[in-house]
């Protein structure tokens, strides 16, 4: 399942093919994915220019010259394939000569710059929507959504404001999309490990009695950004590797410090601990009982 860094990697891969180009043809091959496509989906896109391609949490947002925003979510298995007729693949380029059609190619965008972008989704938990730009913040996808973890908004002070008085375990508070949007299980485990915080500690323990962030709150904010940025950077390099093979954007295997390492020795120098697993809200948490207090 693509997490925030993978979605950001996909955004960076798609942007050169989409931004500044017009949709000349849109083929929608089925009426729905996870949700029905919006009415007259193809017609509302055709002829429109993509003026920018942004991201909010795990959603991609293509601003159109019509004033609408094409909202795209990859769900569990969504992926984009970018092809450009006649272009030979180059190292560092994500253009590929077109491959065969798949029954899971649900949307095919043809753009005025010659790029063809195919959306493929075997499990169909992804979706696309069209929302007028002024309604983006209040529409059903983004209303009540928490702050963006990769932006400057995330700081020790913000953590203090969001977590003050909360007895919820830190792990659950960090996964709560109404507080911080788009942080997934893997990256929460990694961030807590690097900060030396126990996943079951109360979220409110990062806030002083006067409502000020503790030192660990400042460190946690920085570590979350680092963990995500490192994964985006790793995705960027794998993006190029993938492109040479099949032109697929965005998925990468990343070796984590605690995630999925139950029973292995802790990687912290000098620590004799063993990575343990516990289940919180039905999901696995990996942590080092020696480093994370
Ligand atoms: Zn350890």
XYZ file of C-alpha atoms and ligand atoms in Angstrom:
294
model
C 0.000 0.000 0.000
C 1.530 3.320 -1.019
C 2.353 5.557 1.930
C 2.941 9.285 1.813
C 6.560 9.105 0.541
C 5.531 6.823 -2.319
C 2.730 9.213 -3.273
C 5.171 12.129 -3.217
C 7.525 10.082 -5.405
C 4.700 9.441 -7.860
C 3.874 13.173 -7.874
C 7.448 14.058 -8.765
C 7.476 11.448 -11.522
C 4.163 12.578 -13.001
C 4.726 16.335 -12.822
C 7.055 16.656 -15.852
C 4.544 14.744 -18.016
C 1.440 16.587 -16.786
C 2.148 20.156 -15.754
C 1.696 22.647 -18.586
C 0.109 20.022 -20.865
C -3.549 19.700 -21.930
C -5.631 16.542 -21.803
C -6.359 15.823 -25.473
C -8.146 12.516 -24.815
C -9.302 10.732 -21.688
C -10.385 7.092 -21.866
C -12.339 5.937 -18.827
C -12.683 2.167 -19.063
C -15.163 1.482 -16.248
C -17.836 3.431 -14.340
C -16.166 3.197 -10.953
C -13.110 2.370 -8.928
C -13.596 2.499 -5.152
C -16.217 5.185 -5.850
C -18.034 6.034 -9.094
C -16.178 8.462 -11.339
C -17.727 11.952 -11.334
C -20.309 12.711 -14.013
C -18.935 13.431 -17.481
C -15.445 12.772 -16.113
C -13.631 12.553 -19.456
C -15.457 15.553 -20.960
C -14.628 17.743 -17.977
C -10.933 16.932 -18.395
C -10.543 17.044 -22.164
C -9.177 20.372 -23.384
C -8.090 21.447 -19.894
C -4.505 22.291 -19.040
C -2.865 20.989 -15.872
C -1.528 24.137 -14.204
C 0.093 22.421 -11.204
C 0.362 19.017 -9.551
C 0.306 19.029 -5.758
C -0.178 16.555 -2.944
C -2.173 16.608 0.286
C -1.581 13.626 2.588
C -1.885 10.639 0.235
C -3.917 12.463 -2.428
C -2.592 13.912 -5.678
C -4.189 17.188 -6.757
C -3.965 18.316 -10.380
C -5.181 21.905 -10.772
C -6.944 22.416 -14.099
C -7.412 25.544 -16.206
C -11.192 25.035 -15.786
C -10.877 25.844 -12.061
C -11.563 22.265 -11.050
C -9.052 20.022 -9.298
C -8.520 16.429 -10.377
C -8.168 14.532 -7.083
C -6.425 11.157 -7.393
C -5.924 8.511 -4.702
C -3.906 5.336 -5.304
C -5.753 3.186 -2.753
C -3.973 -0.131 -2.130
C -2.565 -0.956 -5.537
C -2.953 2.049 -7.838
C -0.042 2.956 -10.102
C 0.658 5.253 -12.990
C 2.535 4.302 -16.138
C 3.958 7.128 -18.232
C 4.767 6.466 -21.868
C 5.844 8.728 -24.669
C 5.573 7.621 -28.317
C 8.865 7.021 -30.061
C 10.916 8.083 -27.080
C 13.668 5.742 -26.052
C 14.185 5.161 -22.384
C 17.110 7.043 -20.940
C 18.697 6.630 -17.541
C 16.967 9.050 -15.209
C 13.987 9.357 -17.511
C 10.635 7.801 -16.770
C 9.474 7.751 -20.380
C 9.069 4.323 -21.900
C 7.803 2.986 -25.163
C 4.192 1.793 -24.729
C 3.719 -1.722 -23.401
C 0.737 -4.051 -23.685
C -2.736 -3.171 -22.466
C -3.866 -4.646 -19.182
C -7.463 -5.316 -18.032
C -6.520 -3.252 -14.969
C -5.742 -0.120 -17.020
C -8.788 1.878 -15.901
C -7.992 5.403 -17.115
C -5.751 6.496 -19.962
C -4.860 10.191 -20.233
C -3.417 11.396 -23.530
C -1.700 14.771 -23.223
C -0.873 17.519 -25.696
C 2.879 16.973 -25.149
C 2.606 13.394 -26.455
C 2.717 11.724 -23.047
C 0.254 8.919 -22.317
C -0.444 8.338 -18.633
C -2.197 5.099 -17.712
C -3.783 4.504 -14.323
C -3.649 0.811 -13.421
C -5.225 -0.567 -10.246
C -5.722 -4.307 -9.743
C -7.650 -4.059 -6.456
C -9.539 -0.845 -7.332
C -9.350 0.825 -3.927
C -8.083 3.967 -5.632
C -10.367 6.683 -6.957
C -10.549 9.929 -8.893
C -12.749 12.941 -8.322
C -13.252 16.473 -9.656
C -13.704 19.257 -7.100
C -13.938 23.027 -7.681
C -10.736 24.647 -6.331
C -12.529 26.892 -3.789
C -14.231 23.830 -2.248
C -11.096 21.710 -1.834
C -10.513 22.352 1.877
C -14.130 21.620 2.789
C -14.887 18.763 0.381
C -15.482 15.220 1.725
C -11.874 14.174 1.098
C -10.157 16.940 3.054
C -12.636 18.326 5.594
C -11.301 17.702 9.115
C -7.968 16.439 7.836
C -4.947 17.067 10.057
C -1.753 18.933 9.303
C 0.697 17.966 6.557
C 3.676 16.106 8.117
C 6.158 17.146 5.415
C 5.327 20.851 5.657
C 6.652 23.502 8.042
C 3.476 23.262 10.105
C 4.816 20.234 11.952
C 6.872 21.449 14.912
C 7.269 20.752 18.632
C 4.747 23.516 19.304
C 2.199 21.941 16.944
C 2.670 18.544 18.591
C 2.114 20.171 21.992
C -1.080 21.833 20.755
C -2.414 18.606 19.196
C -1.424 16.202 22.003
C -2.050 18.294 25.140
C -3.991 16.302 27.741
C -4.283 13.231 25.485
C -4.025 9.865 27.189
C -4.127 7.996 23.874
C -0.948 6.035 23.176
C 1.562 8.000 21.075
C 1.369 5.457 18.282
C -2.415 5.914 17.936
C -2.204 9.712 18.192
C 0.392 9.861 15.417
C -1.762 7.640 13.187
C -4.867 9.786 13.816
C -5.510 11.431 10.434
C -7.478 14.264 12.076
C -4.283 15.378 13.850
C -1.526 14.639 11.335
C -2.560 13.500 7.856
C -0.870 10.785 5.848
C 1.491 9.296 8.430
C 1.331 5.517 8.043
C 2.195 2.620 10.337
C 5.716 2.075 8.982
C 6.839 5.674 9.371
C 5.286 6.090 12.812
C 7.213 3.005 14.051
C 10.439 4.369 12.581
C 9.957 7.871 13.971
C 9.197 6.630 17.502
C 12.261 4.381 17.398
C 14.581 7.172 16.298
C 13.192 9.523 18.940
C 13.473 6.886 21.667
C 9.803 7.076 22.580
C 7.747 4.103 23.713
C 4.737 3.544 21.402
C 2.447 3.034 24.420
C 3.460 6.252 26.190
C 0.614 8.752 26.513
C 0.557 11.361 23.717
C 0.143 14.025 26.378
C 3.517 13.100 27.909
C 5.161 15.205 25.164
C 3.577 18.327 26.636
C 4.653 20.116 29.835
C 2.106 21.144 32.470
C 2.216 24.663 31.039
C 1.301 23.344 27.581
C 4.821 23.667 26.225
C 6.472 21.001 24.036
C 9.050 18.792 25.770
C 12.498 18.360 24.225
C 11.341 15.003 22.803
C 8.390 16.710 21.106
C 10.793 18.958 19.184
C 12.964 15.964 18.275
C 9.928 13.919 17.188
C 8.728 16.657 14.808
C 12.158 16.803 13.189
C 12.530 13.021 13.028
C 9.127 12.557 11.341
C 10.180 14.937 8.579
C 13.597 13.237 8.256
C 12.096 9.753 8.012
C 9.640 10.865 5.315
C 12.222 12.870 3.367
C 14.675 9.974 3.373
C 11.971 7.683 2.017
C 11.097 10.205 -0.703
C 14.785 10.410 -1.644
C 15.030 6.600 -1.740
C 11.872 6.501 -3.868
C 13.437 8.964 -6.252
C 16.391 6.714 -6.910
C 14.238 3.595 -7.229
C 11.931 5.527 -9.532
C 14.756 5.752 -12.035
C 15.611 2.067 -11.622
C 11.989 1.077 -12.181
C 11.670 3.274 -15.224
C 14.460 1.367 -16.919
C 12.586 -1.863 -16.341
C 8.905 -1.218 -16.917
C 8.172 2.493 -16.639
C 6.139 2.033 -13.473
C 6.367 4.903 -11.030
C 6.510 4.940 -7.338
C 6.887 1.728 -5.386
C 10.073 0.899 -3.636
C 11.350 -1.445 -1.011
C 13.082 0.329 1.768
C 14.968 -1.327 4.590
C 13.678 0.017 7.884
C 15.393 0.226 11.272
C 12.617 -1.431 13.325
C 9.635 -1.995 11.052
C 9.156 -5.700 10.263
C 12.310 -6.667 12.210
C 10.740 -8.579 15.105
C 13.341 -10.762 16.877
C 16.306 -9.034 15.198
C 19.013 -7.218 17.131
C 18.400 -3.501 17.655
C 20.521 -1.409 15.260
C 21.325 1.278 17.827
C 25.086 1.108 18.491
C 25.742 -0.357 21.946
C 22.129 -1.456 22.491
C 21.737 -5.134 23.331
C 17.979 -5.014 22.801
C 15.883 -7.135 20.449
C 13.140 -5.643 18.294
C 9.756 -6.573 19.725
C 6.254 -6.451 18.275
C 3.006 -5.507 19.952
C -0.447 -5.022 18.525
C -2.116 -1.615 18.940
C -5.533 -0.894 17.430
C -5.219 -4.102 15.440
C -1.928 -3.125 13.824
C 1.628 -4.285 14.489
C 3.997 -1.941 16.269
C 7.710 -2.736 16.108
C 9.985 -1.201 18.734
C 13.082 -1.737 20.867
C 12.071 -2.129 24.537
C 15.584 -1.031 25.597
C 15.864 2.228 23.549
C 12.234 3.291 23.654
C 11.076 4.285 27.117
Zn 17.665 -0.627 21.143
